[in-house]
Short mmCIF file of C-alpha atoms and ligand atoms in Angstrom, two decimals:
data_model
loop_
_atom_site.label_atom_id
_atom_site.label_comp_id
_atom_site.label_asym_id
_atom_site.label_seq_id
_atom_site.Cartn_x
_atom_site.Cartn_y
_atom_site.Cartn_z
CA MET A 1 25.77 -35.91 -2.44
CA ARG A 2 26.10 -38.66 0.05
CA THR A 3 22.59 -39.95 0.15
CA GLN A 4 21.79 -39.56 -3.52
CA ALA A 5 23.60 -42.39 -5.17
CA ASP A 6 24.65 -44.54 -2.28
CA SER A 7 21.31 -45.03 -0.63
CA PRO A 8 20.47 -48.70 -0.35
CA VAL A 9 16.80 -47.81 -0.65
CA LYS A 10 15.75 -47.95 -4.28
CA ASP A 11 13.70 -45.10 -5.65
CA LYS A 12 10.10 -46.11 -5.72
CA ALA A 13 8.73 -45.57 -9.17
CA SER A 14 5.45 -43.74 -9.06
CA ALA A 15 3.11 -43.87 -11.96
CA GLY A 16 2.77 -40.12 -12.39
CA ALA A 17 1.43 -38.61 -15.57
CA SER A 18 4.95 -38.11 -16.85
CA GLY A 19 6.15 -41.53 -15.70
CA GLY A 20 9.45 -42.03 -13.91
CA ALA A 21 10.50 -41.88 -10.30
CA THR A 22 9.18 -39.34 -7.79
CA PRO A 23 11.65 -36.45 -7.37
CA LYS A 24 13.32 -36.20 -3.97
CA ASP A 25 14.01 -32.90 -2.23
CA ALA A 26 17.59 -31.73 -2.55
CA ALA A 27 19.65 -28.55 -2.31
CA ALA A 28 22.76 -27.34 -4.10
CA VAL A 29 25.12 -24.43 -3.42
CA ILE A 30 26.61 -22.10 -6.01
CA LEU A 31 29.60 -20.97 -3.97
CA LEU A 32 31.06 -17.56 -4.87
CA ARG A 33 34.66 -16.79 -3.99
CA ASP A 34 35.19 -14.12 -1.37
CA GLY A 35 35.88 -10.72 -2.96
CA THR A 36 35.46 -12.08 -6.47
CA ASP A 37 35.33 -9.93 -9.63
CA ALA A 38 31.66 -8.99 -10.09
CA SER A 39 31.98 -8.93 -13.89
CA ASN A 40 33.39 -12.46 -14.15
CA PRO A 41 32.91 -14.14 -10.77
CA GLU A 42 34.64 -17.25 -9.57
CA VAL A 43 32.56 -20.21 -8.42
CA PHE A 44 33.58 -23.52 -6.91
CA TRP A 45 32.57 -26.52 -8.97
CA VAL A 46 33.21 -30.19 -8.39
CA ARG A 47 33.64 -33.17 -10.64
CA ARG A 48 31.45 -36.06 -9.54
CA SER A 49 33.20 -39.37 -9.21
CA GLU A 50 32.95 -41.59 -12.28
CA ARG A 51 31.75 -44.34 -9.96
CA MET A 52 28.58 -42.43 -9.11
CA ALA A 53 25.46 -43.96 -10.60
CA PHE A 54 23.82 -40.56 -11.04
CA LEU A 55 25.69 -38.15 -13.33
CA GLY A 56 29.07 -39.78 -12.73
CA GLY A 57 31.88 -37.73 -14.32
CA PHE A 58 29.73 -34.60 -14.55
CA HIS A 59 30.77 -31.16 -13.30
CA ALA A 60 28.30 -29.91 -10.72
CA PHE A 61 27.83 -27.81 -7.61
CA PRO A 62 28.06 -29.31 -4.11
CA GLY A 63 24.75 -30.47 -2.71
CA GLY A 64 22.62 -33.43 -1.82
CA GLN A 65 19.40 -34.80 -0.54
CA LEU A 66 17.29 -33.41 2.28
CA GLU A 67 17.51 -35.27 5.59
CA ALA A 68 14.72 -35.38 8.15
CA ALA A 69 16.90 -33.68 10.79
CA ASP A 70 17.41 -30.63 8.53
CA ALA A 71 13.97 -29.41 9.62
CA GLN A 72 15.27 -29.01 13.18
CA VAL A 73 17.92 -26.44 12.25
CA ARG A 74 17.18 -22.88 13.35
CA VAL A 75 17.34 -20.46 10.41
CA GLU A 76 17.03 -16.74 11.14
CA ASN A 77 15.11 -14.45 8.78
CA CYS A 78 13.30 -17.37 7.25
CA GLU A 79 9.50 -17.37 7.11
CA ASP A 80 8.70 -20.56 5.31
CA ALA A 81 9.39 -23.90 7.02
CA GLU A 82 10.12 -25.71 3.75
CA ALA A 83 12.61 -23.05 2.64
CA CYS A 84 14.29 -23.14 6.07
CA ALA A 85 14.81 -26.89 5.85
CA MET A 86 16.23 -26.56 2.33
CA ILE A 87 18.66 -23.86 3.51
CA ALA A 88 19.72 -26.16 6.34
CA CYS A 89 20.21 -28.97 3.81
CA ALA A 90 22.32 -26.69 1.59
CA ALA A 91 24.47 -25.54 4.53
CA ARG A 92 24.99 -29.09 5.81
CA GLU A 93 25.90 -30.49 2.40
CA LEU A 94 28.32 -27.61 1.80
CA PHE A 95 29.97 -28.35 5.13
CA GLU A 96 30.10 -32.13 4.57
CA GLU A 97 31.34 -31.98 1.00
CA LEU A 98 33.63 -28.93 0.97
CA ASN A 99 34.34 -28.28 4.66
CA VAL A 100 32.90 -24.76 4.33
CA LEU A 101 30.64 -23.71 7.21
CA VAL A 102 28.32 -20.81 6.38
CA ALA A 103 26.86 -20.05 9.81
CA ARG A 104 26.69 -16.88 11.85
CA GLY A 105 29.32 -17.09 14.58
CA ALA A 106 31.51 -19.53 12.63
CA GLU A 107 33.98 -16.75 11.73
CA THR A 108 35.63 -17.15 15.13
CA LEU A 109 36.28 -20.87 14.65
CA THR A 110 39.73 -22.03 13.65
CA LYS A 111 40.30 -24.49 10.83
CA GLY A 112 41.02 -27.18 13.43
CA GLN A 113 37.75 -26.46 15.27
CA ARG A 114 35.80 -26.70 12.04
CA ALA A 115 37.45 -30.03 11.30
CA SER A 116 36.43 -31.34 14.71
CA LEU A 117 32.84 -30.13 14.15
CA LEU A 118 32.79 -31.93 10.85
CA ASP A 119 34.01 -35.05 12.56
CA ASP A 120 31.18 -34.77 15.11
CA LEU A 121 28.69 -34.50 12.27
CA GLU A 122 30.08 -37.30 10.15
CA SER A 123 30.54 -39.73 13.00
CA GLY A 124 26.90 -39.19 13.95
CA ARG A 125 27.76 -37.87 17.44
CA MET A 126 25.65 -34.80 16.70
CA THR A 127 23.11 -33.76 14.12
CA PHE A 128 23.75 -30.54 12.23
CA ALA A 129 21.14 -28.77 14.40
CA GLU A 130 22.71 -30.02 17.65
CA LEU A 131 26.15 -29.06 16.48
CA LEU A 132 25.14 -25.50 15.60
CA ASN A 133 23.33 -25.11 18.94
CA HIS A 134 26.20 -26.58 20.89
CA TYR A 135 28.70 -24.09 19.47
CA GLY A 136 26.31 -21.13 19.60
CA LEU A 137 26.03 -20.84 15.82
CA HIS A 138 22.99 -20.29 13.64
CA LEU A 139 22.08 -20.05 9.98
CA ASP A 140 20.70 -16.89 8.41
CA ALA A 141 18.51 -17.02 5.32
CA ASP A 142 20.14 -13.83 4.03
CA ASP A 143 23.34 -15.83 3.44
CA PHE A 144 21.52 -18.20 1.08
CA ARG A 145 20.11 -16.43 -1.97
CA PHE A 146 17.45 -18.54 -3.69
CA SER A 147 18.40 -19.04 -7.36
CA GLY A 148 15.82 -21.47 -8.70
CA ARG A 149 14.31 -24.87 -8.21
CA TRP A 150 14.94 -27.47 -10.90
CA VAL A 151 13.38 -30.91 -11.30
CA THR A 152 15.32 -33.75 -12.95
CA PRO A 153 13.42 -34.84 -16.09
CA PRO A 154 11.44 -38.09 -15.81
CA PHE A 155 13.87 -39.99 -18.07
CA SER A 156 16.31 -40.36 -15.18
CA PRO A 157 16.32 -43.31 -12.76
CA ARG A 158 17.03 -40.85 -9.93
CA ARG A 159 15.19 -37.59 -9.80
CA PHE A 160 15.61 -34.58 -7.58
CA ASP A 161 13.68 -31.42 -6.91
CA THR A 162 16.70 -29.27 -6.22
CA TRP A 163 16.76 -25.82 -4.62
CA PHE A 164 19.76 -23.78 -5.75
CA PHE A 165 21.27 -21.18 -3.43
CA LEU A 166 23.92 -18.59 -4.22
CA VAL A 167 26.29 -18.36 -1.24
CA ASN A 168 29.35 -16.21 -0.59
CA CYS A 169 32.28 -18.28 0.63
CA PRO A 170 33.30 -16.83 4.00
CA ALA A 171 36.72 -15.14 4.11
CA LYS A 172 39.40 -17.43 5.56
CA GLN A 173 37.55 -20.60 4.58
CA GLU A 174 38.84 -22.59 1.65
CA PRO A 175 36.70 -25.31 0.08
CA TYR A 176 38.35 -28.67 0.04
CA VAL A 177 37.39 -31.90 -1.76
CA ARG A 178 38.77 -35.01 -0.14
CA GLY A 179 38.54 -37.08 -3.32
CA GLU A 180 36.29 -39.64 -1.69
CA ALA A 181 33.54 -41.80 -3.07
CA GLU A 182 31.29 -39.05 -4.36
CA LEU A 183 33.46 -36.20 -5.55
CA GLU A 184 36.64 -36.71 -7.46
CA SER A 185 37.92 -33.13 -7.42
CA GLY A 186 36.90 -29.52 -7.07
CA GLU A 187 38.27 -26.13 -8.05
CA TRP A 188 37.57 -22.44 -8.31
CA THR A 189 36.83 -21.36 -11.83
CA THR A 190 35.76 -18.11 -13.38
CA VAL A 191 32.33 -18.55 -14.90
CA ALA A 192 33.66 -17.40 -18.30
CA GLU A 193 36.27 -20.17 -18.26
CA ALA A 194 33.69 -22.74 -17.13
CA VAL A 195 31.34 -21.81 -19.98
CA ALA A 196 34.26 -21.83 -22.44
CA ARG A 197 35.23 -25.33 -21.29
CA TRP A 198 31.66 -26.49 -21.81
CA GLU A 199 31.67 -24.92 -25.27
CA ARG A 200 34.92 -26.74 -26.08
CA SER A 201 33.17 -30.02 -25.07
CA GLU A 202 35.66 -30.56 -22.26
CA VAL A 203 33.11 -30.91 -19.47
CA LEU A 204 29.64 -32.33 -18.98
CA THR A 205 27.05 -30.44 -16.98
CA ALA A 206 23.37 -30.83 -16.25
CA PRO A 207 21.05 -28.01 -17.46
CA PRO A 208 20.73 -26.09 -14.13
CA VAL A 209 24.51 -25.90 -13.76
CA LEU A 210 24.98 -24.58 -17.28
CA HIS A 211 22.16 -22.10 -16.71
CA ALA A 212 23.81 -20.87 -13.48
CA LEU A 213 27.20 -20.44 -15.15
CA LYS A 214 25.74 -18.56 -18.11
CA THR A 215 23.64 -16.38 -15.79
CA LEU A 216 26.65 -15.52 -13.63
CA ALA A 217 28.63 -14.79 -16.80
CA GLY A 218 26.34 -11.76 -17.12
CA GLY A 219 27.95 -10.44 -13.90
CA LEU A 220 26.80 -10.01 -10.32
CA THR A 221 24.25 -7.40 -11.32
CA ALA A 222 21.26 -6.03 -9.40
CA ASP A 223 18.90 -8.13 -11.52
CA LEU A 224 20.86 -11.35 -10.95
CA ARG A 225 17.99 -13.08 -9.15
CA GLU A 226 15.52 -12.22 -11.94
CA ARG A 227 17.94 -13.57 -14.53
CA PHE A 228 18.35 -16.80 -12.57
CA LEU A 229 14.58 -17.17 -12.40
CA SER A 230 13.87 -16.04 -15.96
CA VAL A 231 13.42 -19.54 -17.41
CA PRO A 232 10.40 -21.72 -16.58
CA GLN A 233 12.66 -24.65 -15.71
CA SER A 234 13.95 -22.67 -12.71
CA HIS A 235 10.38 -22.87 -11.37
CA ARG A 236 10.18 -26.67 -11.51
CA GLU A 237 8.86 -26.87 -15.06
CA PRO A 238 10.40 -30.06 -16.49
CA VAL A 239 13.43 -29.53 -18.69
CA ARG A 240 12.74 -31.02 -22.10
CA ARG A 241 15.60 -29.87 -24.27
CA ILE A 242 18.82 -30.96 -22.65
CA GLU A 243 22.05 -29.73 -24.21
CA PHE A 244 24.63 -31.93 -22.48
CA ARG A 245 27.19 -30.88 -25.10
CA PRO A 246 27.24 -28.08 -27.71
CA GLY A 247 25.53 -29.45 -30.81
CA PHE A 248 24.08 -32.47 -28.99
CA ILE A 249 20.53 -31.90 -27.79
CA CYS A 250 18.81 -34.73 -25.95
CA PHE A 251 15.02 -34.60 -26.09
CA PRO A 252 13.51 -37.48 -24.09
CA VAL A 253 10.02 -38.50 -25.20
CA ARG A 254 7.64 -40.81 -23.39
CA THR A 255 7.39 -44.19 -25.14
CA PRO A 256 5.98 -47.67 -24.53
CA THR A 257 9.46 -48.92 -23.66
CA LYS A 258 10.65 -51.50 -21.14
CA PRO A 259 10.66 -50.68 -17.43
CA PRO A 260 12.41 -49.13 -15.59
CA ALA A 261 12.74 -46.83 -18.62
CA THR A 262 9.70 -44.71 -19.44
CA HIS A 263 11.25 -42.52 -22.12
CA THR A 264 13.42 -42.82 -25.21
CA ASN A 265 15.99 -40.13 -25.97
CA CYS A 266 15.66 -38.44 -29.30
CA TYR A 267 18.95 -36.69 -30.20
CA LEU A 268 19.10 -33.58 -32.32
CA VAL A 269 22.70 -33.38 -33.42
CA GLY A 270 24.38 -30.51 -35.24
CA ALA A 271 24.86 -26.84 -34.44
CA SER A 272 23.53 -25.64 -37.80
CA GLU A 273 22.93 -28.58 -40.10
CA MET A 274 21.11 -31.11 -37.97
CA VAL A 275 20.15 -34.79 -37.94
CA ILE A 276 17.30 -36.06 -35.78
CA ILE A 277 18.05 -39.49 -34.34
CA ASP A 278 15.16 -41.72 -33.21
CA PRO A 279 11.97 -39.61 -33.12
CA ALA A 280 10.59 -42.32 -30.91
CA SER A 281 7.18 -41.60 -29.46
CA PRO A 282 3.92 -42.95 -30.85
CA TYR A 283 2.00 -40.60 -28.51
CA GLU A 284 0.52 -37.51 -30.14
CA GLU A 285 1.32 -35.06 -27.35
CA GLU A 286 4.93 -36.22 -27.27
CA GLN A 287 5.19 -35.96 -31.06
CA ALA A 288 3.83 -32.41 -30.79
CA ALA A 289 6.42 -31.54 -28.12
CA LEU A 290 9.25 -32.82 -30.32
CA ALA A 291 7.85 -31.02 -33.36
CA SER A 292 7.75 -27.79 -31.40
CA CYS A 293 11.38 -28.28 -30.29
CA VAL A 294 12.37 -28.86 -33.93
CA ASP A 295 10.45 -25.72 -34.96
CA ASP A 296 12.31 -23.71 -32.30
CA LEU A 297 15.63 -24.99 -33.62
CA LEU A 298 14.61 -24.13 -37.20
CA ARG A 299 13.74 -20.60 -36.04
CA GLU A 300 17.14 -20.40 -34.36
CA GLY A 301 18.69 -20.97 -37.79
CA ARG A 302 19.31 -24.71 -37.89
CA ASN A 303 18.05 -26.91 -40.67
CA VAL A 304 17.13 -30.57 -40.73
CA ARG A 305 19.36 -32.70 -42.93
CA GLU A 306 17.67 -36.02 -42.24
CA ILE A 307 16.05 -38.30 -39.70
CA ILE A 308 18.21 -41.25 -38.65
CA LEU A 309 17.10 -44.50 -37.01
CA THR A 310 19.47 -46.40 -34.72
CA HIS A 311 17.39 -49.57 -35.07
CA LEU A 312 13.97 -51.01 -35.72
CA HIS A 313 12.36 -51.32 -32.28
CA PRO A 314 8.94 -49.69 -31.81
CA ASP A 315 10.13 -47.50 -28.92
CA HIS A 316 12.59 -45.84 -31.35
CA ILE A 317 10.55 -45.29 -34.47
CA GLY A 318 7.05 -44.45 -33.19
CA GLY A 319 7.25 -40.80 -34.18
CA VAL A 320 9.07 -40.98 -37.52
CA ASN A 321 6.07 -40.72 -39.83
CA ALA A 322 4.53 -37.93 -37.73
CA LEU A 323 7.74 -35.89 -37.84
CA VAL A 324 8.17 -36.43 -41.59
CA LYS A 325 4.62 -35.18 -42.04
CA HIS A 326 5.23 -32.22 -39.72
CA LEU A 327 8.24 -31.23 -41.84
CA GLY A 328 6.07 -31.27 -44.97
CA GLY A 329 7.34 -34.62 -46.23
CA ARG A 330 10.56 -32.95 -47.36
CA VAL A 331 12.91 -34.80 -45.06
CA ARG A 332 14.75 -38.05 -45.71
CA VAL A 333 14.82 -40.98 -43.36
CA ALA A 334 18.09 -42.90 -43.13
CA ALA A 335 18.96 -46.22 -41.51
CA HIS A 336 21.04 -49.35 -41.94
CA GLN A 337 19.94 -51.63 -44.75
CA LEU A 338 18.84 -54.38 -42.33
CA THR A 339 16.64 -51.88 -40.50
CA ALA A 340 15.20 -50.60 -43.77
CA GLU A 341 14.34 -54.13 -44.90
CA ALA A 342 12.65 -54.96 -41.59
CA LEU A 343 10.60 -51.77 -41.60
CA ASP A 344 9.61 -52.03 -45.24
CA GLY A 345 5.94 -51.12 -45.56
CA SER A 346 5.65 -49.21 -42.26
CA ILE A 347 8.31 -46.50 -42.69
CA SER A 348 9.89 -45.51 -45.96
CA ILE A 349 13.63 -45.30 -45.61
CA ASN A 350 15.11 -43.12 -48.37
CA ARG A 351 18.79 -43.55 -47.66
CA LEU A 352 20.96 -46.36 -46.35
CA ILE A 353 23.79 -45.77 -43.91
CA ALA A 354 26.77 -48.10 -44.16
CA ASP A 355 29.37 -48.95 -41.56
CA GLU A 356 32.15 -46.32 -41.31
CA GLU A 357 30.17 -43.77 -43.28
CA ILE A 358 30.94 -40.21 -42.19
CA ILE A 359 28.12 -37.73 -41.80
CA GLU A 360 29.47 -34.18 -41.87
CA LEU A 361 27.36 -31.58 -40.12
CA GLU A 362 28.33 -28.00 -40.88
CA GLY A 363 28.02 -25.44 -38.10
CA GLU A 364 29.86 -24.17 -35.07
CA PRO A 365 31.02 -26.60 -33.83
CA ARG A 366 31.29 -28.64 -37.04
CA LEU A 367 30.57 -32.28 -36.22
CA LEU A 368 31.67 -35.45 -37.98
CA LEU A 369 29.57 -38.45 -37.09
CA ARG A 370 31.11 -41.79 -37.99
CA ALA A 371 28.46 -44.48 -38.34
CA MET A 372 29.25 -47.81 -36.73
CA HIS A 373 27.24 -50.88 -37.61
CA THR A 374 26.97 -52.48 -34.18
CA PRO A 375 24.65 -55.49 -34.28
CA GLY A 376 23.79 -57.53 -31.21
CA HIS A 377 20.72 -55.87 -29.72
CA ALA A 378 19.31 -55.59 -33.24
CA ARG A 379 20.80 -56.73 -36.55
CA GLY A 380 20.82 -53.32 -38.18
CA HIS A 381 21.83 -51.34 -35.08
CA LEU A 382 23.88 -48.19 -35.65
CA CYS A 383 25.97 -46.13 -33.25
CA PHE A 384 27.53 -42.76 -34.12
CA HIS A 385 30.92 -41.54 -32.96
CA GLU A 386 31.97 -37.90 -33.07
CA GLU A 387 35.73 -38.14 -33.13
CA ARG A 388 36.74 -34.61 -32.16
CA THR A 389 34.59 -34.38 -29.04
CA GLY A 390 34.65 -38.10 -28.20
CA ALA A 391 30.85 -38.35 -27.99
CA LEU A 392 29.28 -41.70 -28.84
CA ILE A 393 25.58 -42.10 -29.54
CA THR A 394 24.97 -45.66 -28.42
CA GLY A 395 21.29 -46.28 -29.19
CA ASP A 396 20.15 -49.33 -27.24
CA ASN A 397 23.61 -50.94 -27.12
CA ILE A 398 24.46 -49.06 -23.93
CA VAL A 399 21.81 -47.21 -21.94
CA GLY A 400 21.71 -44.84 -18.96
CA LEU A 401 19.24 -46.99 -17.04
CA GLY A 402 17.87 -50.48 -17.10
CA SER A 403 19.57 -53.30 -18.97
CA VAL A 404 19.95 -54.18 -22.63
CA LEU A 405 17.93 -57.16 -23.84
CA ILE A 406 19.56 -59.53 -26.31
CA ASP A 407 16.62 -61.48 -27.69
CA PRO A 408 17.36 -64.01 -30.47
CA PRO A 409 17.04 -64.19 -33.38
CA GLU A 410 17.08 -60.37 -33.78
CA GLY A 411 19.50 -60.26 -30.85
CA ASN A 412 22.85 -62.01 -31.03
CA MET A 413 25.22 -62.17 -28.05
CA ARG A 414 28.33 -62.88 -30.06
CA ASP A 415 27.68 -59.85 -32.26
CA TYR A 416 26.78 -57.79 -29.22
CA LEU A 417 30.05 -58.48 -27.41
CA ARG A 418 31.96 -57.78 -30.61
CA SER A 419 30.12 -54.47 -30.92
CA LEU A 420 30.93 -53.56 -27.32
CA GLU A 421 34.57 -54.40 -27.92
CA ARG A 422 34.60 -52.22 -30.99
CA MET A 423 33.23 -49.34 -28.93
CA ARG A 424 35.85 -49.96 -26.27
CA ALA A 425 38.58 -49.71 -28.90
CA LEU A 426 37.56 -46.21 -29.99
CA PRO A 427 40.52 -43.88 -29.50
CA HIS A 428 38.71 -40.88 -28.07
CA LEU A 429 35.69 -41.36 -25.86
CA THR A 430 34.35 -38.79 -23.41
CA VAL A 431 30.61 -39.39 -23.14
CA LEU A 432 27.98 -41.97 -24.09
CA PHE A 433 24.57 -40.76 -25.22
CA GLY A 434 22.31 -43.77 -24.76
CA ALA A 435 18.75 -44.12 -25.93
CA HIS A 436 17.42 -44.25 -22.37
CA GLY A 437 18.44 -42.34 -19.25
CA PRO A 438 20.95 -39.53 -18.71
CA ALA A 439 24.25 -39.16 -20.55
CA ILE A 440 27.07 -41.34 -19.25
CA GLY A 441 30.18 -39.39 -18.23
CA ASN A 442 32.36 -42.44 -17.50
CA PRO A 443 32.28 -44.09 -20.94
CA ARG A 444 35.19 -46.50 -20.65
CA ALA A 445 34.19 -47.76 -17.21
CA LYS A 446 30.62 -48.24 -18.44
CA ILE A 447 31.69 -50.27 -21.50
CA GLU A 448 34.01 -52.39 -19.33
CA GLU A 449 31.14 -52.96 -16.91
CA TYR A 450 28.86 -54.08 -19.75
CA ILE A 451 31.44 -56.52 -21.12
CA ALA A 452 32.34 -57.86 -17.68
CA HIS A 453 28.66 -58.36 -16.83
CA ARG A 454 28.05 -60.46 -19.94
CA LEU A 455 31.20 -62.53 -19.49
CA GLU A 456 30.29 -63.18 -15.86
CA ARG A 457 26.82 -64.35 -16.91
CA GLU A 458 28.43 -66.56 -19.52
CA ALA A 459 30.74 -68.15 -16.96
CA ASN A 460 27.79 -68.73 -14.61
CA ILE A 461 25.79 -70.35 -17.40
CA LEU A 462 28.66 -72.72 -18.24
CA ALA A 463 29.00 -73.56 -14.56
CA ALA A 464 25.24 -74.26 -14.34
CA LEU A 465 25.48 -76.60 -17.33
CA ARG A 466 28.34 -78.48 -15.70
CA GLU A 467 26.26 -78.79 -12.53
CA GLY A 468 23.50 -80.50 -14.50
CA ALA A 469 21.21 -77.71 -15.72
CA CYS A 470 20.11 -78.52 -19.22
CA THR A 471 17.44 -76.15 -20.58
CA PRO A 472 17.29 -72.34 -20.58
CA ALA A 473 14.60 -72.49 -17.85
CA GLU A 474 16.80 -74.64 -15.61
CA ILE A 475 19.74 -72.35 -16.18
CA VAL A 476 17.66 -69.29 -15.31
CA ALA A 477 16.58 -70.97 -12.08
CA ARG A 478 20.22 -71.42 -11.06
CA VAL A 479 21.82 -68.24 -12.41
CA TYR A 480 19.11 -65.56 -12.17
CA THR A 481 18.20 -66.12 -8.54
CA ASP A 482 17.51 -62.41 -7.91
CA VAL A 483 15.04 -61.91 -10.75
CA HIS A 484 11.37 -61.08 -10.29
CA PRO A 485 9.10 -63.93 -11.55
CA LYS A 486 7.64 -61.54 -14.13
CA ALA A 487 11.10 -61.05 -15.65
CA LEU A 488 11.84 -64.76 -15.99
CA PRO A 489 10.68 -65.11 -19.62
CA MET A 490 13.04 -62.25 -20.58
CA ALA A 491 15.86 -63.90 -18.61
CA GLU A 492 15.26 -67.07 -20.60
CA ARG A 493 15.63 -65.14 -23.84
CA ALA A 494 18.92 -63.69 -22.57
CA VAL A 495 20.15 -67.15 -21.57
CA LEU A 496 19.25 -68.45 -25.00
CA ALA A 497 21.36 -65.66 -26.53
CA HIS A 498 24.29 -66.71 -24.34
CA LEU A 499 23.80 -70.38 -25.26
CA GLU A 500 23.80 -69.56 -28.95
CA LYS A 501 27.06 -67.66 -28.53
CA LEU A 502 28.67 -70.47 -26.53
CA GLU A 503 27.58 -72.93 -29.20
CA ALA A 504 29.11 -70.74 -31.91
CA ASP A 505 32.26 -70.50 -29.77
CA ASN A 506 32.26 -74.32 -29.69
CA LEU A 507 32.02 -74.35 -25.90
CA LEU A 508 28.81 -76.38 -25.76
CA ALA A 509 26.57 -78.56 -27.88
CA LEU A 510 22.81 -78.88 -28.21
CA ARG A 511 21.64 -82.47 -27.93
CA ASP A 512 18.74 -83.81 -30.00
CA ASP A 513 16.52 -83.91 -26.90
CA GLY A 514 16.93 -80.12 -26.47
CA CYS A 515 19.47 -80.36 -23.68
CA TYR A 516 22.62 -78.19 -23.73
CA ILE A 517 25.86 -79.93 -22.75
CA ALA A 518 29.11 -78.11 -21.99
CA ASN A 519 32.14 -79.27 -23.96
CA ASP A 520 35.19 -80.09 -21.87
ZN1 ZN B 1 15.86 -51.61 -28.89
#
């Protein structure tokens, strides 16, 4: 997905009703192996590079964003101009990413000829349309079976309106991942094995991929298309309940949170016995949506053990009282003692969660959440680690978009770095479930990035002090040169947090006149 994550142009946020960025047109290909077993077909899936900003480390299908030139490609048996362009996008992406060319006439090309065509395309000597014309090839809509159109939920910093096409891999062509920037690897898998790997928590997939695998697991039947299109999400209805992992449901709700985030993730964890972490939204319609999701899960046989709060911030607790009321007042609310004390009077916390406490959730799979008291962003902040699957619910300590604000006195940079280091030391870590944005499939790299970013800022602040800056405002002016004027007050709070840490580390001193001086 070349243009998706590497585009220098930032997604323009549009203030739609749902909030979030405007979805961009994209296409993806579910590639079926030639002559595959119709009862348990083989598909080609790829693992996205962990360096990718969007769904790094996830298993996915090849695909990417629509390019203007895709509209110039001739597609036979295609009535609708939009669909034709999306087919062209799918064919081009499949060729660019996996070196598989699904075009009429391409069966006579040798592997070497295909490689030279690909080189023409990638070097920019020819557009995809020119290349097909030049070699007397054309696309045919019959080779691209429409299998749904899914829109990334508004909680994501990058959003796509993706057309999925089921495509038979031509005989004598073998997909090939070069292990470049975007895709780390790719392989044929039977759909049964792919679903089993997801169920064993070995892979991460986005909802449309899981839906495709489960649909294909029903076999290549005559009603395959209807089964693909049987869920409203395959017709662009936003996905609300996202099961990134068995037993971990992410339900983003719109909240008055800090931009670029527009939503807070509520997590419903447990395959039978369930905890609800951060019912966050103060908005009635969002509370109703969450309540209806909880009701669905209750009908499916789960039960609610308790509501858990990661920390005290308003964009995490706005829906607690409403959910307690919806559940007839019979559900406990649990949090760290420091959170309970701070919220006293607004939310009644019935149970305190201590560091290292284990919360056992019966079900299939059975989950063991180990609570970690991880102050820094907030004094009473809790994270939860599931040791068997390596999932870590990170609250606001690590998020899938935007940055984490450390605002003293509630925020404390020294504590925060210690908390990050504690997360880094966890023995088994496969995914981070943050309170904002999509799940993070490259957990160790993300934690390293967070620590490195703070240490770099710290070094820059010390350097600024040595160069004569004295107050937080002066330091911000030197260090945060790329920050929007509106964000300057927040940057000052962050600098203050760093200064407090450096003072505690005995690396600087605060003079009586309010000036910070670096110690030598
Ligand atoms: Zn927060």
